[in-house]
């Protein structure tokens, strides 16, 4: 198995280069996933944290009664998100911060939903980031993850593994396993997988809902 080392420095360098062209390349490809994340988050409640907000492509899709906070490691990506908020007058976006998903600078129980669109696979310690998401989530809230989440089986699993070093260079990941998130939830015991949706293109990306169990 290829050993891929994500690091904050690598991500910052790669996304500084992506920031000017990201929307042109990814807007259409990720639109279905983005819309699905925003819809599910609004169903979970009004106060929403988006981790890895990037250039803010998801922000216009949140319902206007929501209060959205976004964080991202890359100041260059966040700058694009700020431009978008101003240009489209996205009044439901409360604030955007440069912040690392491993250390969320928010009080516990601050949000009804925490979304991670197309970022979990890039985070060096995803379990620690998920623990942080769980900490800032209100009891009964939801963590919503969208990404290329493979099961590692068959020819597709072998291809994903083989191209992992290549896609890592451009700031993506192909070899992240959905089982890693399921095992995190099982270990903690206070989250259940409430649903997995396959989205465009043809189920290639998945959106996963992790619901906090009130009775745990
Ligand atoms: C593929 S982009 C996704 C952006 C946006 N969520 C979207 O779906 O269009 C990944 C984003 O995650 C950010 N990121 C990577 N590692 C991070 C970390 N540890 N904490 C916060 N953001 C991170 C990158 O800077 C980049 O903006």
Coordinates of N, CA and C and ligand atoms in Angstrom, one line a residue:
X1 N 0.8 -1.2 0.0 CA 0.0 0.0 0.0 C 0.9 1.3 0.0
X2 N 0.5 2.2 -0.9 CA 1.3 3.5 -0.9 C 1.2 4.3 0.3
X3 N 2.3 4.8 0.9 CA 2.2 5.6 2.1 C 2.1 7.0 1.7
X4 N 1.0 7.7 2.0 CA 0.8 9.1 1.6 C 0.9 9.9 2.8
X5 N 1.8 10.9 2.9 CA 1.9 11.8 4.0 C 1.3 13.2 3.7
X6 N 0.1 13.4 4.3 CA -0.4 14.7 4.2 C 0.2 15.6 5.2
X7 N 0.4 16.9 4.9 CA 0.9 17.8 6.0 C 0.3 19.1 5.7
X8 N 0.2 19.9 6.8 CA -0.4 21.3 6.6 C 0.4 22.1 5.6
X9 N 1.7 21.9 5.6 CA 2.6 22.7 4.7 C 2.3 22.3 3.2
X10 N 2.1 21.0 3.0 CA 1.8 20.5 1.6 C 0.5 21.1 1.2
X11 N -0.5 21.0 2.0 CA -1.9 21.4 1.7 C -1.8 22.9 1.4
X12 N -1.1 23.7 2.2 CA -1.1 25.2 2.0 C -0.5 25.5 0.7
X13 N 0.6 24.8 0.4 CA 1.4 25.1 -0.9 C 0.5 24.7 -2.1
X14 N -0.1 23.5 -2.0 CA -0.9 23.1 -3.2 C -2.1 24.0 -3.4
X15 N -2.8 24.4 -2.3 CA -4.0 25.2 -2.4 C -3.8 26.6 -2.7
X16 N -2.6 27.1 -2.5 CA -2.2 28.5 -2.9 C -2.2 28.5 -4.5
X17 N -1.8 27.4 -5.1 CA -1.8 27.3 -6.5 C -3.2 27.1 -7.1
X18 N -4.0 26.3 -6.3 CA -5.3 26.0 -6.8 C -6.3 27.2 -6.8
X19 N -6.1 28.1 -5.7 CA -7.1 29.1 -5.5 C -7.6 29.9 -6.7
X20 N -6.7 30.4 -7.6 CA -7.2 31.2 -8.7 C -8.0 30.4 -9.7
X21 N -7.8 29.1 -9.8 CA -8.5 28.3 -10.9 C -9.5 27.3 -10.4
X22 N -9.5 27.1 -9.0 CA -10.3 26.0 -8.4 C -11.8 26.0 -8.9
X23 N -12.4 27.1 -8.9 CA -13.9 27.2 -9.2 C -14.1 26.7 -10.7
X24 N -13.2 27.1 -11.6 CA -13.4 26.8 -13.0 C -13.3 25.3 -13.2
X25 N -12.4 24.7 -12.4 CA -12.1 23.2 -12.6 C -13.2 22.4 -11.9
X26 N -13.6 22.8 -10.7 CA -14.4 21.9 -9.8 C -15.9 22.2 -9.6
X27 N -16.3 23.5 -10.0 CA -17.7 23.9 -9.7 C -18.7 22.8 -10.2
X28 N -18.6 22.4 -11.5 CA -19.5 21.5 -12.1 C -19.4 20.1 -11.6
X29 N -18.2 19.7 -11.4 CA -17.9 18.3 -11.0 C -18.5 18.0 -9.6
X30 N -18.3 19.0 -8.7 CA -18.7 18.8 -7.3 C -20.1 19.4 -6.9
X31 N -20.8 20.0 -7.9 CA -22.1 20.7 -7.6 C -23.1 19.8 -6.9
X32 N -23.3 18.6 -7.4 CA -24.3 17.7 -6.8 C -23.9 17.4 -5.3
X33 N -22.6 17.1 -5.1 CA -22.2 16.9 -3.7 C -22.4 18.1 -2.8
X34 N -22.0 19.3 -3.4 CA -22.2 20.5 -2.6 C -23.6 20.8 -2.2
X35 N -24.5 20.6 -3.2 CA -25.9 20.9 -2.9 C -26.5 19.9 -1.9
X36 N -26.1 18.6 -2.0 CA -26.5 17.6 -1.1 C -26.1 17.9 0.4
X37 N -24.8 18.3 0.5 CA -24.2 18.6 1.8 C -25.0 19.8 2.4
X38 N -25.3 20.9 1.6 CA -26.0 22.0 2.2 C -27.4 21.7 2.6
X39 N -28.1 20.9 1.8 CA -29.4 20.5 2.1 C -29.5 19.7 3.4
X40 N -28.6 18.7 3.5 CA -28.6 17.8 4.7 C -28.3 18.6 5.9
X41 N -27.3 19.6 5.8 CA -26.9 20.4 6.9 C -28.1 21.2 7.5
X42 N -28.8 21.8 6.5 CA -30.0 22.7 6.9 C -31.0 21.9 7.6
X43 N -31.2 20.6 7.2 CA -32.2 19.7 7.9 C -31.8 19.4 9.3
X44 N -30.4 19.5 9.6 CA -30.0 19.2 10.9 C -30.1 20.3 11.8
X45 N -30.2 21.6 11.3 CA -30.4 22.7 12.2 C -29.8 24.0 11.5
X46 N -29.8 25.1 12.3 CA -29.6 26.4 11.7 C -28.1 26.8 11.8
X47 N -27.4 26.4 12.9 CA -26.0 26.8 13.0 C -25.1 25.7 12.4
X48 N -24.4 26.2 11.4 CA -23.6 25.2 10.6 C -22.1 25.6 10.5
X49 N -21.2 24.7 10.7 CA -19.8 24.9 10.6 C -19.4 24.1 9.3
X50 N -18.7 24.8 8.4 CA -18.1 24.1 7.3 C -16.6 24.1 7.4
X51 N -16.1 22.9 7.5 CA -14.6 22.7 7.6 C -14.0 22.5 6.3
X52 N -12.9 23.2 6.0 CA -12.3 23.1 4.6 C -13.2 23.8 3.6
X53 N -13.7 25.1 4.0 CA -14.6 25.8 3.1 C -14.1 26.2 1.8
X54 N -12.8 26.2 1.6 CA -12.1 26.5 0.4 C -12.5 27.8 -0.2
X55 N -12.9 27.8 -1.5 CA -13.3 29.1 -2.2 C -14.7 29.4 -1.9
X56 N -15.4 28.6 -1.1 CA -16.8 28.9 -0.7 C -17.8 28.4 -1.8
X57 N -17.5 27.4 -2.5 CA -18.4 26.9 -3.5 C -19.8 26.4 -2.9
X58 N -19.7 25.9 -1.7 CA -21.0 25.4 -1.1 C -21.8 26.5 -0.5
X59 N -21.2 27.6 -0.2 CA -21.9 28.7 0.6 C -23.2 29.2 0.0
X60 N -23.3 29.4 -1.4 CA -24.6 29.9 -1.9 C -25.7 28.9 -1.8
X61 N -25.4 27.6 -1.5 CA -26.5 26.5 -1.5 C -27.1 26.4 -0.1
X62 N -26.5 26.9 1.0 CA -27.2 26.8 2.3 C -28.4 27.7 2.3
X63 N -29.5 27.2 3.0 CA -30.7 28.0 3.0 C -30.4 29.3 3.8
X64 N -31.2 30.3 3.4 CA -30.9 31.7 3.9 C -31.2 31.8 5.4
X65 N -32.0 30.9 6.0 CA -32.2 31.1 7.4 C -31.1 30.5 8.2
X66 N -30.1 29.8 7.6 CA -29.0 29.2 8.3 C -28.0 30.3 8.7
X67 N -27.1 29.9 9.7 CA -26.0 30.8 10.1 C -24.8 30.0 9.9
X68 N -24.0 30.3 8.9 CA -22.9 29.5 8.5 C -21.5 30.1 8.9
X69 N -20.7 29.3 9.5 CA -19.3 29.6 9.8 C -18.4 28.7 8.9
X70 N -17.3 29.3 8.3 CA -16.4 28.4 7.6 C -15.0 28.6 8.0
X71 N -14.2 27.5 7.9 CA -12.8 27.5 8.3 C -12.0 26.8 7.2
X72 N -10.8 27.2 7.0 CA -9.9 26.6 6.0 C -8.5 26.9 6.4
X73 N -7.6 25.9 6.1 CA -6.2 26.1 6.4 C -5.5 27.1 5.5
X74 N -6.1 27.3 4.3 CA -5.4 28.1 3.2 C -6.0 29.5 3.2
X75 N -5.1 30.5 3.5 CA -5.6 31.9 3.4 C -6.0 32.3 2.0
X76 N -5.3 31.6 1.0 CA -5.6 32.0 -0.4 C -7.0 31.5 -0.8
X77 N -7.4 30.3 -0.3 CA -8.7 29.8 -0.6 C -9.8 30.6 0.1
X78 N -9.5 30.9 1.4 CA -10.5 31.7 2.2 C -10.7 33.1 1.6
X79 N -9.6 33.7 1.0 CA -9.8 35.0 0.4 C -10.8 34.9 -0.8
X80 N -10.8 33.8 -1.5 CA -11.7 33.6 -2.6 C -13.1 33.5 -2.0
X81 N -13.3 32.8 -0.9 CA -14.6 32.6 -0.3 C -15.1 34.0 0.2
X82 N -14.2 34.8 0.7 CA -14.7 36.1 1.2 C -15.2 37.0 0.0
X83 N -14.4 36.9 -1.1 CA -14.9 37.7 -2.3 C -16.3 37.2 -2.7
X84 N -16.5 35.9 -2.7 CA -17.8 35.4 -3.1 C -18.9 35.9 -2.1
X85 N -18.7 35.9 -0.8 CA -19.7 36.3 0.1 C -20.0 37.8 -0.1
X86 N -19.0 38.6 -0.4 CA -19.3 40.0 -0.7 C -20.0 40.2 -2.0
X87 N -19.5 39.5 -3.0 CA -20.1 39.7 -4.4 C -21.6 39.3 -4.4
X88 N -21.9 38.1 -3.8 CA -23.2 37.6 -3.9 C -24.1 38.0 -2.6
X89 N -23.5 38.8 -1.8 CA -24.2 39.3 -0.6 C -24.8 38.1 0.2
X90 N -24.0 37.1 0.6 CA -24.4 35.9 1.3 C -24.5 36.2 2.8
X91 N -25.6 36.8 3.1 CA -25.8 37.3 4.5 C -25.9 36.2 5.5
X92 N -26.2 35.0 5.0 CA -26.3 33.8 6.0 C -24.9 33.3 6.4
X93 N -23.8 33.8 5.7 CA -22.5 33.4 6.1 C -22.0 34.4 7.2
X94 N -21.8 33.9 8.4 CA -21.5 34.7 9.6 C -20.1 35.1 9.6
X95 N -19.2 34.1 9.4 CA -17.7 34.4 9.5 C -16.9 33.3 8.8
X96 N -15.7 33.7 8.4 CA -14.8 32.8 7.7 C -13.4 33.0 8.4
X97 N -12.8 31.8 8.8 CA -11.5 31.9 9.5 C -10.5 31.0 8.9
X98 N -9.2 31.5 9.0 CA -8.1 30.6 8.7 C -7.9 29.7 9.9
X99 N -8.0 28.4 9.8 CA -8.0 27.6 11.0 C -7.7 26.1 10.5
X100 N -7.1 25.3 11.4 CA -6.8 23.9 11.1 C -7.9 23.1 11.7
X101 N -8.3 22.1 10.9 CA -9.4 21.2 11.3 C -9.0 20.4 12.6
X102 N -7.7 20.3 12.8 CA -7.3 19.5 14.0 C -7.5 20.3 15.3
X103 N -7.6 21.6 15.2 CA -7.8 22.4 16.4 C -8.8 23.5 16.2
X104 N -10.1 23.2 16.4 CA -11.1 24.1 16.1 C -11.3 25.1 17.3
X105 N -11.2 26.3 17.0 CA -11.2 27.4 18.0 C -12.6 27.8 18.3
X106 N -13.5 26.8 18.6 CA -14.9 27.1 19.0 C -15.2 26.4 20.3
X107 N -16.2 27.0 21.0 CA -16.6 26.3 22.2 C -17.3 25.1 21.9
X108 N -17.4 24.1 22.8 CA -18.1 22.9 22.7 C -19.6 23.2 22.4
X109 N -20.3 22.3 21.7 CA -21.7 22.4 21.5 C -22.2 23.7 20.8
X110 N -21.4 24.1 19.8 CA -21.7 25.4 19.1 C -22.6 25.3 17.9
X111 N -22.6 24.1 17.3 CA -23.2 23.9 15.9 C -24.2 22.8 15.9
X112 N -25.2 22.9 15.0 CA -26.2 21.8 14.8 C -25.6 20.8 13.8
X113 N -24.8 21.4 12.9 CA -24.2 20.5 11.8 C -22.8 20.9 11.6
X114 N -21.9 20.0 11.4 CA -20.6 20.3 10.9 C -20.3 19.5 9.6
X115 N -20.0 20.3 8.5 CA -19.9 19.7 7.2 C -18.4 19.6 6.8
X116 N -18.0 18.6 6.2 CA -16.6 18.4 5.7 C -16.7 18.0 4.2
X117 N -16.9 19.0 3.3 CA -17.0 18.7 1.9 C -15.7 18.6 1.2
X118 N -15.3 17.4 0.8 CA -14.1 17.1 0.0 C -12.9 17.6 0.7
X119 N -12.8 17.2 2.0 CA -11.6 17.6 2.8 C -11.1 16.5 3.7
X120 N -11.9 15.6 4.1 CA -11.5 14.6 5.2 C -10.3 13.8 4.7
X121 N -10.3 13.5 3.4 CA -9.2 12.6 2.9 C -7.9 13.3 2.8
X122 N -7.9 14.6 3.0 CA -6.6 15.4 2.9 C -6.0 15.7 4.3
X123 N -6.8 15.4 5.3 CA -6.4 15.8 6.7 C -5.4 14.8 7.3
X124 N -4.3 15.2 7.8 CA -3.3 14.2 8.2 C -3.8 13.3 9.3
X125 N -4.6 13.8 10.3 CA -5.1 13.0 11.3 C -6.7 13.1 11.3
X126 N -7.4 12.4 10.4 CA -8.8 12.6 10.2 C -9.6 12.2 11.5
X127 N -9.1 11.3 12.3 CA -9.8 10.9 13.5 C -9.8 12.1 14.5
X128 N -8.7 12.7 14.6 CA -8.6 13.9 15.5 C -9.5 15.0 15.1
X129 N -9.5 15.2 13.7 CA -10.4 16.3 13.2 C -11.9 15.9 13.5
X130 N -12.2 14.6 13.3 CA -13.6 14.2 13.6 C -14.0 14.4 15.0
X131 N -13.0 14.1 15.9 CA -13.2 14.3 17.4 C -13.5 15.8 17.6
X132 N -12.7 16.7 16.9 CA -13.0 18.1 17.1 C -14.4 18.5 16.6
X133 N -14.8 17.9 15.5 CA -16.1 18.2 14.9 C -17.2 17.7 16.0
X134 N -16.9 16.6 16.5 CA -17.9 16.0 17.5 C -17.9 16.9 18.8
X135 N -16.8 17.5 19.2 CA -16.8 18.3 20.3 C -17.6 19.6 20.1
X136 N -17.5 20.2 18.9 CA -18.2 21.5 18.7 C -19.7 21.3 18.3
X137 N -20.1 20.0 18.2 CA -21.4 19.7 17.7 C -22.4 19.7 18.9
X138 N -23.6 20.2 18.7 CA -24.6 20.1 19.8 C -25.1 18.6 19.9
X139 N -25.6 18.2 21.1 CA -26.1 16.9 21.2 C -27.2 16.6 20.2
X140 N -27.2 15.5 19.5 CA -28.2 15.2 18.5 C -27.9 15.7 17.1
X141 N -26.8 16.5 17.0 CA -26.4 17.1 15.7 C -25.8 16.1 14.7
X142 N -25.4 16.6 13.6 CA -24.9 15.7 12.5 C -23.5 16.2 12.0
X143 N -22.7 15.3 11.7 CA -21.4 15.5 10.9 C -21.7 15.0 9.5
X144 N -21.5 15.8 8.5 CA -21.8 15.4 7.1 C -20.5 15.5 6.3
X145 N -20.1 14.3 5.8 CA -18.8 14.2 5.1 C -19.1 13.9 3.6
X146 N -18.5 14.7 2.7 CA -18.6 14.3 1.3 C -17.2 14.2 0.8
X147 N -17.0 13.1 0.0 CA -15.6 12.9 -0.6 C -15.6 11.7 -1.5
X148 N -14.5 11.4 -2.0 CA -14.3 10.1 -2.7 C -14.0 9.1 -1.6
X149 N -15.0 8.3 -1.2 CA -14.8 7.4 -0.1 C -14.9 6.0 -0.7
X150 N -13.8 5.3 -0.9 CA -13.8 4.0 -1.5 C -13.9 2.9 -0.5
X151 N -14.2 1.7 -1.0 CA -14.2 0.5 -0.1 C -13.0 -0.4 -0.2
X152 N -12.1 0.0 -1.2 CA -10.9 -0.7 -1.3 C -11.0 -2.0 -2.0
X153 N -12.2 -2.4 -2.5 CA -12.4 -3.7 -3.1 C -12.2 -3.7 -4.6
X154 N -11.8 -4.8 -5.1 CA -11.8 -5.1 -6.6 C -10.8 -4.2 -7.4
X155 N -11.1 -4.2 -8.7 CA -10.2 -3.4 -9.6 C -10.2 -2.0 -9.3
X156 N -11.4 -1.4 -8.9 CA -11.4 0.0 -8.6 C -10.5 0.3 -7.4
X157 N -10.6 -0.5 -6.4 CA -9.7 -0.3 -5.2 C -8.3 -0.4 -5.5
X158 N -7.9 -1.3 -6.4 CA -6.5 -1.4 -6.8 C -6.0 -0.2 -7.6
X159 N -6.9 0.3 -8.5 CA -6.6 1.5 -9.3 C -6.4 2.7 -8.3
X160 N -7.4 2.9 -7.4 CA -7.3 4.0 -6.4 C -6.0 4.0 -5.7
X161 N -5.6 2.8 -5.3 CA -4.3 2.7 -4.6 C -3.1 3.1 -5.4
X162 N -3.2 2.6 -6.7 CA -2.1 2.8 -7.6 C -1.9 4.3 -8.0
X163 N -3.0 5.0 -8.1 CA -2.8 6.4 -8.5 C -2.7 7.4 -7.3
X164 N -2.8 6.8 -6.1 CA -2.8 7.7 -4.9 C -1.6 8.7 -4.9
X165 N -0.3 8.2 -5.1 CA 0.8 9.1 -5.1 C 0.7 10.3 -6.1
X166 N 0.1 9.9 -7.2 CA 0.0 10.9 -8.3 C -1.0 12.0 -7.9
X167 N -2.2 11.6 -7.5 CA -3.2 12.6 -7.1 C -2.9 13.4 -5.9
X168 N -2.0 12.8 -5.0 CA -1.6 13.5 -3.8 C -0.9 14.8 -4.2
X169 N -0.1 14.7 -5.3 CA 0.7 15.9 -5.7 C -0.2 17.1 -6.0
X170 N -1.4 16.8 -6.5 CA -2.3 18.0 -6.8 C -3.3 18.2 -5.7
X171 N -3.1 17.7 -4.5 CA -3.9 18.0 -3.4 C -5.1 17.2 -3.3
X172 N -5.2 16.0 -3.9 CA -6.3 15.1 -3.8 C -5.9 13.8 -3.1
X173 N -6.9 13.0 -2.9 CA -6.6 11.6 -2.4 C -7.6 10.7 -3.0
X174 N -7.1 9.5 -3.4 CA -8.0 8.5 -4.0 C -8.1 7.2 -3.1
X175 N -7.3 7.1 -2.1 CA -7.2 5.8 -1.4 C -7.8 5.8 0.0
X176 N -8.6 6.9 0.3 CA -9.2 7.0 1.6 C -10.4 6.0 1.7
X177 N -10.4 5.2 2.8 CA -11.5 4.2 2.9 C -12.6 4.7 3.8
X178 N -13.8 4.4 3.3 CA -15.0 4.7 4.1 C -15.0 4.0 5.5
X179 N -14.3 2.9 5.5 CA -14.3 2.1 6.8 C -13.6 2.9 7.9
X180 N -12.7 3.8 7.5 CA -12.0 4.6 8.5 C -13.0 5.4 9.3
X181 N -14.0 6.0 8.7 CA -14.9 6.8 9.3 C -15.9 5.9 10.1
X182 N -16.3 4.8 9.6 CA -17.2 3.9 10.3 C -16.5 3.4 11.6
X183 N -15.3 3.1 11.5 CA -14.5 2.6 12.7 C -14.4 3.7 13.7
X184 N -14.2 4.9 13.3 CA -14.1 6.0 14.2 C -15.5 6.1 15.0
X185 N -16.6 6.0 14.2 CA -17.9 6.1 14.9 C -18.1 5.0 15.8
X186 N -17.7 3.8 15.4 CA -17.9 2.6 16.3 C -17.1 2.7 17.6
X187 N -15.8 3.2 17.4 CA -14.9 3.3 18.6 C -15.5 4.3 19.6
X188 N -16.1 5.4 19.1 CA -16.6 6.4 20.0 C -17.9 5.9 20.7
X189 N -18.7 5.3 19.9 CA -20.0 4.8 20.4 C -21.1 5.8 20.4
X190 N -20.9 7.1 20.2 CA -21.9 8.0 20.3 C -22.4 8.6 19.0
X191 N -21.9 8.0 17.9 CA -22.4 8.4 16.6 C -22.8 7.2 15.8
X192 N -23.9 7.4 15.0 CA -24.3 6.3 14.1 C -24.3 6.8 12.6
X193 N -24.0 5.9 11.7 CA -24.1 6.3 10.3 C -25.5 6.3 9.9
X194 N -26.0 7.5 9.7 CA -27.5 7.7 9.4 C -27.8 7.6 8.0
X195 N -26.8 7.6 7.1 CA -27.1 7.4 5.7 C -25.8 7.7 4.8
X196 N -25.8 7.0 3.7 CA -24.7 7.3 2.7 C -25.4 7.5 1.3
X197 N -25.2 8.6 0.7 CA -25.8 8.9 -0.6 C -24.7 8.9 -1.6
X198 N -24.9 8.3 -2.8 CA -24.0 8.4 -3.9 C -24.4 9.6 -4.8
X199 N -23.4 10.4 -5.1 CA -23.8 11.6 -5.9 C -22.9 11.6 -7.2
X200 N -23.2 12.6 -8.0 CA -22.5 12.8 -9.3 C -21.0 12.8 -9.1
X201 N -20.3 12.2 -10.1 CA -20.7 11.6 -11.3 C -20.9 10.1 -11.1
X202 N -22.2 9.6 -11.3 CA -22.5 8.2 -11.2 C -22.1 7.5 -9.9
X203 N -22.3 8.2 -8.8 CA -22.0 7.6 -7.5 C -20.5 7.6 -7.1
X204 N -19.7 8.3 -7.9 CA -18.2 8.3 -7.7 C -17.9 9.0 -6.3
X205 N -18.6 10.1 -6.0 CA -18.5 10.7 -4.7 C -19.6 10.3 -3.8
X206 N -19.4 10.3 -2.5 CA -20.4 9.9 -1.5 C -20.6 11.0 -0.5
X207 N -21.8 11.1 0.0 CA -22.1 12.0 1.1 C -22.6 11.1 2.3
X208 N -21.9 11.3 3.4 CA -22.2 10.4 4.6 C -22.7 11.2 5.7
X209 N -23.8 10.8 6.4 CA -24.3 11.5 7.5 C -24.0 10.7 8.8
X210 N -23.3 11.4 9.7 CA -23.0 10.8 11.0 C -23.8 11.5 12.1
X211 N -24.8 10.8 12.7 CA -25.7 11.4 13.7 C -25.3 11.2 15.1
X212 N -25.2 12.2 15.9 CA -24.9 12.0 17.3 C -26.1 11.4 18.0
X213 N -25.7 10.3 18.8 CA -26.8 9.6 19.5 C -27.0 10.3 20.8
X214 N -28.2 10.8 21.1 CA -28.5 11.5 22.3 C -28.4 10.6 23.5
X215 N -28.7 9.3 23.3 CA -28.8 8.4 24.5 C -27.4 7.7 24.8
X216 N -26.4 8.0 24.0 CA -25.1 7.3 24.2 C -24.5 7.7 25.6
Ligands
LIG1 C1 -10.6 19.9 -2.3 S1 -10.7 21.4 -1.5 C2 -12.4 21.5 -1.0 C3 -12.9 22.9 -0.8 C4 -14.4 23.0 -0.6 N1 -14.9 22.3 0.6 C5 -15.2 22.4 -1.8 O1 -15.8 21.3 -1.7 O2 -15.1 23.0 -2.9 C6 -9.9 21.0 0.1 C7 -9.8 22.2 1.0 O3 -9.5 21.7 2.3 C8 -8.5 22.6 2.9 N2 -7.8 21.9 4.0 C9 -6.9 20.9 3.8 N3 -6.4 20.5 5.0 C10 -7.1 21.2 5.9 C11 -7.0 21.2 7.4 N4 -6.2 20.4 8.1 N5 -7.8 22.1 8.0 C12 -8.7 22.9 7.3 N6 -8.7 22.9 6.0 C13 -7.9 22.1 5.3 C14 -7.7 23.1 1.7 O4 -7.0 24.3 2.0 C15 -8.7 23.2 0.7 O5 -9.3 24.5 0.6

